[in-house]
């Protein structure tokens, strides 16, 4: 369509910025509306909204909005589970590689509460470990026997190849 006809600037950068601002405003309004509703189909609507918001934010490279505003709204409404389950395929498909430590905590809490430690380990191994709280994630991996994730974190984030080896040798001693 002719850009002038629909009221958009001819310049690509200006047009993208205008559409981005309006799309983020629409996403915010949709979140406000969806969280204000309290009916039987609310969870289904929230899941659908989460899918749309993830797609839009990733396409627009707006992960800051996704991880701050969007996550905060789901967290405040005690629906982090919907956020985490929507997040999972984006991490597995390598669309997202960095998560804030707060979101990593929510991901960990969700998968442990679901007794899905192996799925969690797969996610952790696909993320950039420099974004983790290293002390916390190492303790968690040891506590839940997620040794692949622990080795991944130590070797990729810290470049320490000795500590995971020592941990594994201590496990062998105990057997």
mmCIF file of N, CA, C and O in Angstrom, residues 20 23-24 27 49-63 65-66 90:
data_model
loop_
_atom_site.group_PDB
_atom_site.id
_atom_site.type_symbol
_atom_site.label_atom_id
_atom_site.label_comp_id
_atom_site.label_asym_id
_atom_site.label_seq_id
_atom_site.Cartn_x
_atom_site.Cartn_y
_atom_site.Cartn_z
ATOM 1 N N UNK A 20 6.480 0.563 15.649
ATOM 2 C CA UNK A 20 6.966 -0.065 16.882
ATOM 3 C C UNK A 20 6.288 0.539 18.102
ATOM 4 O O UNK A 20 5.788 -0.177 18.966
ATOM 5 N N UNK A 23 2.618 -0.487 18.149
ATOM 6 C CA UNK A 23 2.465 -1.910 18.448
ATOM 7 C C UNK A 23 2.714 -2.178 19.935
ATOM 8 O O UNK A 23 1.961 -2.924 20.571
ATOM 9 N N UNK A 24 3.730 -1.548 20.512
ATOM 10 C CA UNK A 24 3.978 -1.713 21.945
ATOM 11 C C UNK A 24 2.820 -1.156 22.770
ATOM 12 O O UNK A 24 2.443 -1.757 23.786
ATOM 13 N N UNK A 27 0.091 -3.743 22.578
ATOM 14 C CA UNK A 27 0.408 -4.896 23.434
ATOM 15 C C UNK A 27 0.127 -4.565 24.902
ATOM 16 O O UNK A 27 -0.445 -5.386 25.632
ATOM 17 N N UNK A 49 -2.127 -14.269 24.200
ATOM 18 C CA UNK A 49 -1.480 -12.956 24.273
ATOM 19 C C UNK A 49 0.028 -13.104 24.439
ATOM 20 O O UNK A 49 0.803 -12.390 23.800
ATOM 21 N N UNK A 50 0.437 -14.031 25.283
ATOM 22 C CA UNK A 50 1.874 -14.255 25.490
ATOM 23 C C UNK A 50 2.539 -14.660 24.175
ATOM 24 O O UNK A 50 3.619 -14.150 23.840
ATOM 25 N N UNK A 51 1.923 -15.558 23.438
ATOM 26 C CA UNK A 51 2.481 -15.979 22.141
ATOM 27 C C UNK A 51 2.649 -14.787 21.199
ATOM 28 O O UNK A 51 3.703 -14.618 20.578
ATOM 29 N N UNK A 52 1.626 -13.955 21.110
ATOM 30 C CA UNK A 52 1.664 -12.795 20.220
ATOM 31 C C UNK A 52 2.736 -11.807 20.685
ATOM 32 O O UNK A 52 3.500 -11.271 19.870
ATOM 33 N N UNK A 53 2.804 -11.557 21.975
ATOM 34 C CA UNK A 53 3.786 -10.603 22.502
ATOM 35 C C UNK A 53 5.216 -11.095 22.284
ATOM 36 O O UNK A 53 6.090 -10.309 21.915
ATOM 37 N N UNK A 54 5.447 -12.372 22.509
ATOM 38 C CA UNK A 54 6.782 -12.924 22.258
ATOM 39 C C UNK A 54 7.153 -12.754 20.786
ATOM 40 O O UNK A 54 8.256 -12.290 20.478
ATOM 41 N N UNK A 55 6.245 -13.142 19.895
ATOM 42 C CA UNK A 55 6.526 -13.004 18.459
ATOM 43 C C UNK A 55 6.837 -11.561 18.094
ATOM 44 O O UNK A 55 7.844 -11.270 17.436
ATOM 45 N N UNK A 56 5.977 -10.645 18.527
ATOM 46 C CA UNK A 56 6.152 -9.235 18.180
ATOM 47 C C UNK A 56 7.449 -8.669 18.753
ATOM 48 O O UNK A 56 8.199 -7.991 18.041
ATOM 49 N N UNK A 57 7.720 -8.956 20.008
ATOM 50 C CA UNK A 57 8.922 -8.401 20.645
ATOM 51 C C UNK A 57 10.199 -8.959 20.029
ATOM 52 O O UNK A 57 11.187 -8.237 19.861
ATOM 53 N N UNK A 58 10.183 -10.216 19.680
ATOM 54 C CA UNK A 58 11.380 -10.802 19.066
ATOM 55 C C UNK A 58 11.590 -10.236 17.663
ATOM 56 O O UNK A 58 12.710 -9.887 17.293
ATOM 57 N N UNK A 59 10.524 -10.112 16.895
ATOM 58 C CA UNK A 59 10.639 -9.547 15.546
ATOM 59 C C UNK A 59 11.144 -8.109 15.602
ATOM 60 O O UNK A 59 11.975 -7.697 14.792
ATOM 61 N N UNK A 60 10.655 -7.330 16.588
ATOM 62 C CA UNK A 60 11.055 -5.926 16.713
ATOM 63 C C UNK A 60 12.354 -5.765 17.504
ATOM 64 O O UNK A 60 12.801 -4.646 17.720
ATOM 65 N N UNK A 61 12.921 -6.880 17.971
ATOM 66 C CA UNK A 61 14.127 -6.830 18.797
ATOM 67 C C UNK A 61 13.894 -5.989 20.055
ATOM 68 O O UNK A 61 14.713 -5.156 20.433
ATOM 69 N N UNK A 62 12.761 -6.222 20.684
ATOM 70 C CA UNK A 62 12.354 -5.502 21.893
ATOM 71 C C UNK A 62 12.386 -6.438 23.110
ATOM 72 O O UNK A 62 11.406 -6.538 23.843
ATOM 73 N N UNK A 63 13.485 -7.115 23.301
ATOM 74 C CA UNK A 63 13.549 -8.043 24.428
ATOM 75 C C UNK A 63 13.527 -7.307 25.762
ATOM 76 O O UNK A 63 13.067 -7.866 26.753
ATOM 77 N N UNK A 65 11.593 -4.796 26.541
ATOM 78 C CA UNK A 65 10.165 -4.676 26.854
ATOM 79 C C UNK A 65 9.617 -6.024 27.303
ATOM 80 O O UNK A 65 8.884 -6.117 28.283
ATOM 81 N N UNK A 66 9.962 -7.070 26.576
ATOM 82 C CA UNK A 66 9.486 -8.415 26.873
ATOM 83 C C UNK A 66 9.920 -8.848 28.274
ATOM 84 O O UNK A 66 9.113 -9.355 29.055
ATOM 85 N N UNK A 90 11.048 -20.549 22.378
ATOM 86 C CA UNK A 90 11.903 -19.494 21.827
ATOM 87 C C UNK A 90 13.359 -19.714 22.221
ATOM 88 O O UNK A 90 14.264 -19.396 21.456
#
